[in-house]
PDB file of C-alpha atoms in Angstrom:
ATOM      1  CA  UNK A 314      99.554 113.224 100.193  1.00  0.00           C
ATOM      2  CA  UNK A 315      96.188 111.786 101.349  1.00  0.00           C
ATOM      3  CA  UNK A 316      96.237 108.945  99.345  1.00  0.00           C
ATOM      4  CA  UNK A 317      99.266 107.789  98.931  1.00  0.00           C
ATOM      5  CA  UNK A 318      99.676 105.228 101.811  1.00  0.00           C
ATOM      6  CA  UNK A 319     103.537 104.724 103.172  1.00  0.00           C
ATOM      7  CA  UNK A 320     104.569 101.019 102.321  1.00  0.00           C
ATOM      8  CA  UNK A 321     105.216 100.520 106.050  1.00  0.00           C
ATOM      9  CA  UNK A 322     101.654 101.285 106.720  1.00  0.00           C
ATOM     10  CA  UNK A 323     100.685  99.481 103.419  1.00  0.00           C
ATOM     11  CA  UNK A 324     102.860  96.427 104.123  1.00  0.00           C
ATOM     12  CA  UNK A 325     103.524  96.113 107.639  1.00  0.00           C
ATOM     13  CA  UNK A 326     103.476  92.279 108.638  1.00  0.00           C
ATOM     14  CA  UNK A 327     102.249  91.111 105.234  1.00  0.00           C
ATOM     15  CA  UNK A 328     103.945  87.985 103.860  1.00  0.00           C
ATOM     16  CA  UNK A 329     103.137  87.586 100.343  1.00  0.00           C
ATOM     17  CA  UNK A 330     104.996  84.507  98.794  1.00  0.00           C
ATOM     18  CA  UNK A 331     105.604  84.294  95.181  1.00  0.00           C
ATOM     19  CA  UNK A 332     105.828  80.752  93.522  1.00  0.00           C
ATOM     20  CA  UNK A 333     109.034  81.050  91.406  1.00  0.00           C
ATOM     21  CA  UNK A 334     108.719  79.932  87.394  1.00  0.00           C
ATOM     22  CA  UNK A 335     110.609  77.025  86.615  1.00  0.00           C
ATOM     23  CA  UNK A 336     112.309  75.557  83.916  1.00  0.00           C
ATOM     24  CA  UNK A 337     112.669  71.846  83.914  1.00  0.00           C
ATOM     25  CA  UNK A 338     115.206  69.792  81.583  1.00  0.00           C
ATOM     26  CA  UNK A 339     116.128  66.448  81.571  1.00  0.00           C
ATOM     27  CA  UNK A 340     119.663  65.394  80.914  1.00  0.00           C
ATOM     28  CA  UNK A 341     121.727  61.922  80.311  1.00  0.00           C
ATOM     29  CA  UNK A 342     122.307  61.626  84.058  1.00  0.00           C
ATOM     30  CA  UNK A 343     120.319  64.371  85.528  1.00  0.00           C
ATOM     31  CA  UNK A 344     117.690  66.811  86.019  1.00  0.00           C
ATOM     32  CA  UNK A 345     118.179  70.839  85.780  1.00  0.00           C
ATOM     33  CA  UNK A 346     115.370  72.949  87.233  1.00  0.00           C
ATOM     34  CA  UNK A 347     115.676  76.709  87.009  1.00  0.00           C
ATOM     35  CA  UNK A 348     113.468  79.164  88.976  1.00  0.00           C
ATOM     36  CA  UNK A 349     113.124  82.827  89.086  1.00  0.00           C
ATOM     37  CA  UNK A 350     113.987  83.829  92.431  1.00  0.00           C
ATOM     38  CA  UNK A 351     115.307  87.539  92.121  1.00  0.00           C
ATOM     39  CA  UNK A 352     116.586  89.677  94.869  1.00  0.00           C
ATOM     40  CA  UNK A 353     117.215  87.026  97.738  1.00  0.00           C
ATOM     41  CA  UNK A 354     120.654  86.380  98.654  1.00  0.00           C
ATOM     42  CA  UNK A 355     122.187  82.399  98.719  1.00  0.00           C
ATOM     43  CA  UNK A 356     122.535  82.273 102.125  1.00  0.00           C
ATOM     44  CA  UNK A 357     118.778  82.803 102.543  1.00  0.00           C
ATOM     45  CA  UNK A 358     118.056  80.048 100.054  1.00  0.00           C
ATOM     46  CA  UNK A 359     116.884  76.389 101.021  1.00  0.00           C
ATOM     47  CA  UNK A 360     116.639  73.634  99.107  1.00  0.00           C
ATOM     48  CA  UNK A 361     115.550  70.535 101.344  1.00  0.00           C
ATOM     49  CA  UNK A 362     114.852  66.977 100.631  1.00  0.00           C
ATOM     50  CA  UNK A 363     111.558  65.334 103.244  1.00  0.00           C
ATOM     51  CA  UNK A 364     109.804  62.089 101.829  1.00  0.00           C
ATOM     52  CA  UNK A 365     110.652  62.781  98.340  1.00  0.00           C
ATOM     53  CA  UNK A 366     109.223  66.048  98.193  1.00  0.00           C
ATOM     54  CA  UNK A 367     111.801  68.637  97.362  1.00  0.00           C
ATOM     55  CA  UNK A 368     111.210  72.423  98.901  1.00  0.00           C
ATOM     56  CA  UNK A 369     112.565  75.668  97.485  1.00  0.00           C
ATOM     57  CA  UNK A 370     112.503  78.702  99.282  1.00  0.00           C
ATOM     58  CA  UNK A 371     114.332  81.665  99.757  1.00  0.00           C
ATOM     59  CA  UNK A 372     113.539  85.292 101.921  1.00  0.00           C
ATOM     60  CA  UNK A 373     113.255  88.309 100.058  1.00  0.00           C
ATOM     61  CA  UNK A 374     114.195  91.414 101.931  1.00  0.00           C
ATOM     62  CA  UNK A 375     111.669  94.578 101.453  1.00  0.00           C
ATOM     63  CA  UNK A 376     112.652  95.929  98.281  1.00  0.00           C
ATOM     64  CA  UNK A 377     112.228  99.814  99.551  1.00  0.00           C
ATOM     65  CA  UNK A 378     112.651 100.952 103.254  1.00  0.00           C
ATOM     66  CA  UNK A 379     109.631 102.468 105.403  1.00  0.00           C
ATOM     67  CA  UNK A 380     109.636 105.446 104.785  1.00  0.00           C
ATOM     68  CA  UNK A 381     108.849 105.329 101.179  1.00  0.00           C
ATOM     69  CA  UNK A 382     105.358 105.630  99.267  1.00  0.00           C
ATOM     70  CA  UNK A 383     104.707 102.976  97.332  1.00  0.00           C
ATOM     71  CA  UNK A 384     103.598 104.646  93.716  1.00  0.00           C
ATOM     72  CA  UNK A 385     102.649 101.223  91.855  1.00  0.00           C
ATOM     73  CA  UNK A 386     104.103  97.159  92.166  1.00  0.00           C
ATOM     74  CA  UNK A 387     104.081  94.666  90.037  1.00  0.00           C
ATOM     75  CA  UNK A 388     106.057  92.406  92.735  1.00  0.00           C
ATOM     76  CA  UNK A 389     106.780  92.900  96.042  1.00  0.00           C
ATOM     77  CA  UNK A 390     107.463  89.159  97.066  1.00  0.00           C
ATOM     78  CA  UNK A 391     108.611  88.214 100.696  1.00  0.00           C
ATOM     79  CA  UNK A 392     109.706  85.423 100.156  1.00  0.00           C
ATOM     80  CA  UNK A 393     109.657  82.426  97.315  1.00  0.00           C
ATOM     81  CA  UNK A 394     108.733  78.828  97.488  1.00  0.00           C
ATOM     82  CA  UNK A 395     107.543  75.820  95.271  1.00  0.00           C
ATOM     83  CA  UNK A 396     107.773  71.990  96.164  1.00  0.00           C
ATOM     84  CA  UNK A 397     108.670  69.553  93.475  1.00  0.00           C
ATOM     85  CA  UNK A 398     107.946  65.478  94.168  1.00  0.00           C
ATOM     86  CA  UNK A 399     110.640  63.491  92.859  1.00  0.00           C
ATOM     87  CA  UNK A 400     110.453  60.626  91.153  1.00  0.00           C
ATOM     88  CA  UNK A 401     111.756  57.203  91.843  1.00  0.00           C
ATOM     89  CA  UNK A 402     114.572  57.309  89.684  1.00  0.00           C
ATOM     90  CA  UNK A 403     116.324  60.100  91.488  1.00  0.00           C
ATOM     91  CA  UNK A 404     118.906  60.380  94.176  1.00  0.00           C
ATOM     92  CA  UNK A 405     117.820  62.361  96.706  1.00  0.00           C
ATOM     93  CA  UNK A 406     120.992  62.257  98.239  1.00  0.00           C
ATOM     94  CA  UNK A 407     122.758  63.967  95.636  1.00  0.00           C
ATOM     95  CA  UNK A 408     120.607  67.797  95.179  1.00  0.00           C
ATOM     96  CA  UNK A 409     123.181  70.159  94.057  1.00  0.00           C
ATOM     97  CA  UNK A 410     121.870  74.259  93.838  1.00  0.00           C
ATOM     98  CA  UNK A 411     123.684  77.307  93.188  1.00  0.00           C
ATOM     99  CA  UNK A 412     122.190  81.004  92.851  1.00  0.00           C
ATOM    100  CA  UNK A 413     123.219  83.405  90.089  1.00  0.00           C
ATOM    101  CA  UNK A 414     121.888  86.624  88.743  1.00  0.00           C
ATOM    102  CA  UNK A 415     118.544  85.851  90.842  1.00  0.00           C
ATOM    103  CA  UNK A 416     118.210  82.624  89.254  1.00  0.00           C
ATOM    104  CA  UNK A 417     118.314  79.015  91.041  1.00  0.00           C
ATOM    105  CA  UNK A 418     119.717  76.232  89.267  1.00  0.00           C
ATOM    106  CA  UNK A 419     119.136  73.173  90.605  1.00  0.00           C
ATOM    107  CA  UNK A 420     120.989  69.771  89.483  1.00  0.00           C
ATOM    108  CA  UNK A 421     119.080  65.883  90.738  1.00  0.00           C
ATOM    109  CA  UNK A 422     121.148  63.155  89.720  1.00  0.00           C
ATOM    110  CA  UNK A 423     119.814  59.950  88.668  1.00  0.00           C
ATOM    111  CA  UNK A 424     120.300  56.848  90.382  1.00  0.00           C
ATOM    112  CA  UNK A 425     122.669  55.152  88.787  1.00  0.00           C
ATOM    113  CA  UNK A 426     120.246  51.788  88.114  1.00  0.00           C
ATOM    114  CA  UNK A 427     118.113  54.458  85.882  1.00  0.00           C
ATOM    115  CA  UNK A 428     120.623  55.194  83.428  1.00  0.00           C
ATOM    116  CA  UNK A 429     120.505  54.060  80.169  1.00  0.00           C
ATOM    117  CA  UNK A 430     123.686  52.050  79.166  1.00  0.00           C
ATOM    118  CA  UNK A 431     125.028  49.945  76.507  1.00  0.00           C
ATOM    119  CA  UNK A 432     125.542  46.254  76.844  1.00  0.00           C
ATOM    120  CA  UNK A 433     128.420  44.641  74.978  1.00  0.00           C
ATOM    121  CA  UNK A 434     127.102  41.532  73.034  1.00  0.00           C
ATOM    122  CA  UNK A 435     129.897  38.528  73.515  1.00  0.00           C
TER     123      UNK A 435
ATOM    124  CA  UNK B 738      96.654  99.047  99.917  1.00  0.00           C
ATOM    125  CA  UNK B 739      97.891  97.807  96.704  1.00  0.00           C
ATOM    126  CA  UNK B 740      96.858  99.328  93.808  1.00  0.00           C
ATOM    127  CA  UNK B 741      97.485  97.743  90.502  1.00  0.00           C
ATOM    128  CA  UNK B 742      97.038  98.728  87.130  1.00  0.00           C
ATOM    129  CA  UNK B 743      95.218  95.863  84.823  1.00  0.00           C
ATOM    130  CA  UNK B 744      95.723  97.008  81.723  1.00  0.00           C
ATOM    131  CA  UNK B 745      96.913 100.306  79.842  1.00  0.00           C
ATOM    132  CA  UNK B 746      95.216 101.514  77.365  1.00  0.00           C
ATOM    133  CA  UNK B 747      96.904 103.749  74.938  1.00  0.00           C
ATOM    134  CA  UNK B 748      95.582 106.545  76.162  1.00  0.00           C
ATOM    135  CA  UNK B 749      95.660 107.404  79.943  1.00  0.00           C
ATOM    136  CA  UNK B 750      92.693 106.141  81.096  1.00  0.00           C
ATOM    137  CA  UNK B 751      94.057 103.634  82.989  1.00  0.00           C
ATOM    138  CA  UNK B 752      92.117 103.379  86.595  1.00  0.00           C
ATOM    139  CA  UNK B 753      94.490 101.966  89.465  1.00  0.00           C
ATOM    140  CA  UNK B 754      92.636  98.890  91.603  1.00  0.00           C
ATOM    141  CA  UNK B 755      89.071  98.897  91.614  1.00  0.00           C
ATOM    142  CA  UNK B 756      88.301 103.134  92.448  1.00  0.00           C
ATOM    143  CA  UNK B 757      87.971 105.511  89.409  1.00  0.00           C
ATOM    144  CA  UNK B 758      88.793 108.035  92.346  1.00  0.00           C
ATOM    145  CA  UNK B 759      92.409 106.408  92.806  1.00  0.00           C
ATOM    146  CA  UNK B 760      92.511 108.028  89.043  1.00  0.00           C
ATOM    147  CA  UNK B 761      91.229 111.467  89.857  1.00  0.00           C
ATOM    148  CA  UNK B 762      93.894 111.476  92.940  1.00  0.00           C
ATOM    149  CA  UNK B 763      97.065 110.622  91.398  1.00  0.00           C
ATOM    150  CA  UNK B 764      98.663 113.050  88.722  1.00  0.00           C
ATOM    151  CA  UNK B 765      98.957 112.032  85.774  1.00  0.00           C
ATOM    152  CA  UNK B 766     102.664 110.947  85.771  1.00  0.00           C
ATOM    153  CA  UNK B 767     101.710 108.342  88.271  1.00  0.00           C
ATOM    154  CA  UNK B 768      99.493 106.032  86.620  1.00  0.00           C
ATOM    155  CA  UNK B 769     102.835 105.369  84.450  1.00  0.00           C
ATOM    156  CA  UNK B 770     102.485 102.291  82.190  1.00  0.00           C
ATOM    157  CA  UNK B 771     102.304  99.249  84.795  1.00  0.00           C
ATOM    158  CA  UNK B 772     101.275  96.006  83.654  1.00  0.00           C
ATOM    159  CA  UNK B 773     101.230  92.965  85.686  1.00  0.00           C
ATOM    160  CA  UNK B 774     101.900  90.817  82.458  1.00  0.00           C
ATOM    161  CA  UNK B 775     104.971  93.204  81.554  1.00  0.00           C
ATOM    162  CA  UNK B 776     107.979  92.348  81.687  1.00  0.00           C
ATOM    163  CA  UNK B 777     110.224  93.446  83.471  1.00  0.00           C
ATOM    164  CA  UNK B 778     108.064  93.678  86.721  1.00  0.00           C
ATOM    165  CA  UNK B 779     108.708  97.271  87.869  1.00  0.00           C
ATOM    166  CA  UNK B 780     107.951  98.572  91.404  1.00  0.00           C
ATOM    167  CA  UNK B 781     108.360 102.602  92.239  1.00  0.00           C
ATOM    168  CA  UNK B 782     108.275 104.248  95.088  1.00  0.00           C
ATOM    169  CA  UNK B 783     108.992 107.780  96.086  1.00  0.00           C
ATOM    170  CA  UNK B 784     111.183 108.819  99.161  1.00  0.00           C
ATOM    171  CA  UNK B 785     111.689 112.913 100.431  1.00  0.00           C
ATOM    172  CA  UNK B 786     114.739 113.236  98.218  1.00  0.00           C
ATOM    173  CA  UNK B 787     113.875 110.832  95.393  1.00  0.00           C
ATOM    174  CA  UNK B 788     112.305 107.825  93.195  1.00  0.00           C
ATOM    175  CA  UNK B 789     113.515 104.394  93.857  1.00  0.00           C
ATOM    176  CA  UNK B 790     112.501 102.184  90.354  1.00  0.00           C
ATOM    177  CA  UNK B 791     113.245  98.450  91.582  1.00  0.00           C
ATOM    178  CA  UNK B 792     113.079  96.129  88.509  1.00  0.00           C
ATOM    179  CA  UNK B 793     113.161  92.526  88.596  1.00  0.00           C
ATOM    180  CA  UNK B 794     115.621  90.891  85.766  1.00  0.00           C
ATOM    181  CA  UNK B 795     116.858  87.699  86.469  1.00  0.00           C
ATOM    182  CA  UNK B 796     119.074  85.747  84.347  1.00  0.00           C
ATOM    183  CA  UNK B 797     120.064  89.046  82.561  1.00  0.00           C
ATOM    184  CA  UNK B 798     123.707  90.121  83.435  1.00  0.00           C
ATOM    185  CA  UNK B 799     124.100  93.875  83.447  1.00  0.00           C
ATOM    186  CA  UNK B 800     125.790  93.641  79.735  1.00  0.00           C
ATOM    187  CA  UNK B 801     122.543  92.883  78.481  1.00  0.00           C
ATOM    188  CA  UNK B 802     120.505  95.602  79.777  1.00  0.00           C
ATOM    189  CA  UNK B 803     119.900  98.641  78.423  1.00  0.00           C
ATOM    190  CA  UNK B 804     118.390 102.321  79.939  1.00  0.00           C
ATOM    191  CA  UNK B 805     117.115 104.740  78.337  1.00  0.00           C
ATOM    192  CA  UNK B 806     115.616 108.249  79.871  1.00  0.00           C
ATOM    193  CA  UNK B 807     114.045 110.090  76.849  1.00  0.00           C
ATOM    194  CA  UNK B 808     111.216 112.703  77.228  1.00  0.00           C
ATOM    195  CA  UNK B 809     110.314 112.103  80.541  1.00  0.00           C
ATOM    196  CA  UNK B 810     110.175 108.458  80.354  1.00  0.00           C
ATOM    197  CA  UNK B 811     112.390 105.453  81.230  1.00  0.00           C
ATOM    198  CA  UNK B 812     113.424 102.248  79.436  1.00  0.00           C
ATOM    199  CA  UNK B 813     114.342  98.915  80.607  1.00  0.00           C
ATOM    200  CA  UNK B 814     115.547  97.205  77.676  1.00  0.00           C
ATOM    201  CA  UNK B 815     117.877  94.346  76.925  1.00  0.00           C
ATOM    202  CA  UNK B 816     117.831  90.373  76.063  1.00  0.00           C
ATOM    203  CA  UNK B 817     118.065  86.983  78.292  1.00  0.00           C
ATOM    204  CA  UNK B 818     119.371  84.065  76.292  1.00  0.00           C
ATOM    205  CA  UNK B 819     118.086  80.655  76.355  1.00  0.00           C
ATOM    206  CA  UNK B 820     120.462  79.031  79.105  1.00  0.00           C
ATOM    207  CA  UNK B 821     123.231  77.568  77.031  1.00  0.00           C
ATOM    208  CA  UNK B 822     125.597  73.982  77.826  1.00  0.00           C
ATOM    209  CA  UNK B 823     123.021  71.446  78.993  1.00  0.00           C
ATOM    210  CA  UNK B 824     121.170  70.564  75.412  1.00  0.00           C
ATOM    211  CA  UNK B 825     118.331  67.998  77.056  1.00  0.00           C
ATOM    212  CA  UNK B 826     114.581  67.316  76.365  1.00  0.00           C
ATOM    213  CA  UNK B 827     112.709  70.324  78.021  1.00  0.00           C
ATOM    214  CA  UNK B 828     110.205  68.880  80.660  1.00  0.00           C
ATOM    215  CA  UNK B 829     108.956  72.252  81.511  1.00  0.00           C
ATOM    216  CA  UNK B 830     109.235  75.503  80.245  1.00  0.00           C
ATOM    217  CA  UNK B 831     107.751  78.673  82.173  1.00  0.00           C
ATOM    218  CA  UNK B 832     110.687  80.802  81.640  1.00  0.00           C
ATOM    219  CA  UNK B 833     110.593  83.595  78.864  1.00  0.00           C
ATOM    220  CA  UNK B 834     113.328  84.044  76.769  1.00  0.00           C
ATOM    221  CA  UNK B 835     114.606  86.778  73.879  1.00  0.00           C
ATOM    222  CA  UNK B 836     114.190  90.658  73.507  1.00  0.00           C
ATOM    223  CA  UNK B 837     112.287  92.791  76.394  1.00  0.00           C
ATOM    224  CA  UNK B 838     111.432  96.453  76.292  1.00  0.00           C
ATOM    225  CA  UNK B 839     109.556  98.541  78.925  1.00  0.00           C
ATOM    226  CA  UNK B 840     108.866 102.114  78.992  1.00  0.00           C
ATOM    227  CA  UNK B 841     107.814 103.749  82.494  1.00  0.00           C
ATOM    228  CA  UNK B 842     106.359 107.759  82.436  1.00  0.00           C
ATOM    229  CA  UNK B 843     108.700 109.032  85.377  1.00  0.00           C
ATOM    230  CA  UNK B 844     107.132 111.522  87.670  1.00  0.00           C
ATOM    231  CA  UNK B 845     107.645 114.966  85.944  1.00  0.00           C
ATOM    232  CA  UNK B 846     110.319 116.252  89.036  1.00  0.00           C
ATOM    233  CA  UNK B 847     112.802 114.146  88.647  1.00  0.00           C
ATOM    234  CA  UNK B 848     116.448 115.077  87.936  1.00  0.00           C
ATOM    235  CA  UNK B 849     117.709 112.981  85.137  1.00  0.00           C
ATOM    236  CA  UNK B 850     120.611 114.079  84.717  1.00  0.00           C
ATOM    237  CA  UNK B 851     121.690 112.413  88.139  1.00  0.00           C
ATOM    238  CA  UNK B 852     120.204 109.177  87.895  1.00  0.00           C
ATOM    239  CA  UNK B 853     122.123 106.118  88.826  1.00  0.00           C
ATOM    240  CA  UNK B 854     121.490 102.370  88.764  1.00  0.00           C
ATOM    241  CA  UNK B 855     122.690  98.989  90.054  1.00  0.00           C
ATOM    242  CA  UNK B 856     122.153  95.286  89.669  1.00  0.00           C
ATOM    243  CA  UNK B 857     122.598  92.538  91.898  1.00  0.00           C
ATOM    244  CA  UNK B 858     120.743  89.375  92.287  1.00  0.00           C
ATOM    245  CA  UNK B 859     118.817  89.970  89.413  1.00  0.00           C
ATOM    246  CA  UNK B 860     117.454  92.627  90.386  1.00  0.00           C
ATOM    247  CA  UNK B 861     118.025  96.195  88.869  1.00  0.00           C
ATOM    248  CA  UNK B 862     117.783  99.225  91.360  1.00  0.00           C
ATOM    249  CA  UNK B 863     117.332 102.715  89.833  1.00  0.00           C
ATOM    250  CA  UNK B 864     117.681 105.985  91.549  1.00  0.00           C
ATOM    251  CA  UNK B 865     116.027 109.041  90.185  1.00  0.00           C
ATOM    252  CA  UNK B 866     117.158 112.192  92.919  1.00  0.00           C
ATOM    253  CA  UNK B 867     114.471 114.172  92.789  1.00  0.00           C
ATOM    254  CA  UNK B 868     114.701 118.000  91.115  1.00  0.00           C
ATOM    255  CA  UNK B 869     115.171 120.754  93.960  1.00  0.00           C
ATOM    256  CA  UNK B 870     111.937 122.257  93.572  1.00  0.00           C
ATOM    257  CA  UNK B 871     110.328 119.035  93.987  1.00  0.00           C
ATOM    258  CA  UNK B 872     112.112 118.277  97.534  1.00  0.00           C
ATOM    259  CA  UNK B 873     109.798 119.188 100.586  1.00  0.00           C
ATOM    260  CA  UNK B 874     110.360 122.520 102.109  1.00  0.00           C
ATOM    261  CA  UNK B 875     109.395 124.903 104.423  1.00  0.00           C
ATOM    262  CA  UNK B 876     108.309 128.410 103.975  1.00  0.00           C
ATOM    263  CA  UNK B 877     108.810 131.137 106.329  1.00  0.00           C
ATOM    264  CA  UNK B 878     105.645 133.152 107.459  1.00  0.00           C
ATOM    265  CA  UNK B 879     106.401 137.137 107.301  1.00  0.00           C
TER     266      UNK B 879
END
């Protein structure tokens, strides 16, 4: 038991944010990002909007309780983020997310002077 | 401390974080096959009464996942499919799709004939109750 160090020893107070992988496609009228964000819960997601820059982030609780010893980790995040700048041609106003099976999907609409249209000839 | 394996050899040889002693310490069944690049990532940790495997699988719905206990080992095994609907021009692609398999060497005192799992949140939570002979006790002095 010497060396096997209780997580609440090993962890206590540390923060360790993960930077989620994303998946990025562009639509007609929109853009979809997807990011790996397992084991938070919506209501501890955010998805905000500040000078174009667009901020994901969501709180991870501890995946085991104090008492246990840790025996290995490959991830013990605390919490997820990743910023995204938006381009010009995007409504800001108009960021739609929804959590599912620990993944974000994320839906930015274009403004409606960027999309492409056809143009009836007289 | 966190102590990570870096790569795993076949055989097991494998030295956790940056002290061969960390290798002499643990049993055997400890230095299971961790890999950071793996997939699924796999955290374990032991409690009194039992093992608590916490995988994470997002975009996988339970359907698709697959476990396996065979010969003291466990398996994590299943498929996530390319997202389907939306067919645009992919700006950015750092999420794996297809087929994933990963074995983990369970500690030998495990009772695996009362393990139980659950997923939520992409996230797949496996409990492994520990065999009685394992579980702490106290001995009487005569």
């Amino acid at each position: 038991m010497l060396f096997k160090k209780e997580t609440s020893e090993a962890n206590a107070g540390t923060v360790r944010t993960v930077r989620p992988s994303v998946d990025i496609q562009e639509l007609p009228t929109a853009y979809v990002l997807r990011l790996d964000m397992p084991g938070t819960v919506k209501d501890a997601i955010k998805a905000q909007v500040n000078e174009r820059v667009l901020t994901l982030s969501g709180k991870v609780p501890a995946y085991f309780k104090q008492d246990a010893a840790l025996i290995f980790d490959d991830s013990l995040p605390t919490e997820y983020q990743r910023e995204f700048t938006l381009a010009d041609n995007i409504d800001t106003q108009s960021v739609d997310a929804a959590y599912e099976l620990g993944v974000l999907t994320v839906t930015l609409k274009k403004k409606e002077q960027y999309l492409s249209k056809e143009i009836a000839v007289q | 401390m966190i102590v990570r394996v870096q790569s795993m050899p076949a055989l097991f040889n494998e030295v956790f974080g940056a002290s061969q002693i960390f290798d002499q310490m643990f049993p055997r069944s400890y230095r299971a096959g961790a890999r950071a690049s793996e997939y699924p990532y796999v955290n374990v940790a032991e409690y009194k009464d039992e093992v608590l495997v916490v995988a994470e699988v997002p975009g996988v719905p339970k359907e698709n996942i697959k476990l396996q206990l065979h010969d003291g080992t466990l398996t994590i095994s299943g498929e996530r499919k390319t997202p389907s609907g939306e067919n645009g021009t992919w700006l950015r692609n750092e999420i794996s799709y297809g087929s994933f398999s990963r074995t983990i060497e369970l500690p030998d005192h495990v009772n695996i004939d009362k393990v139980s799992a659950e997923y939520s949140n992409g996230i797949l939570r496996i409990t492994l109750p520990k065999s009685e002979e394992a579980k702490p006790r106290e001995i009487s002095i005569r």
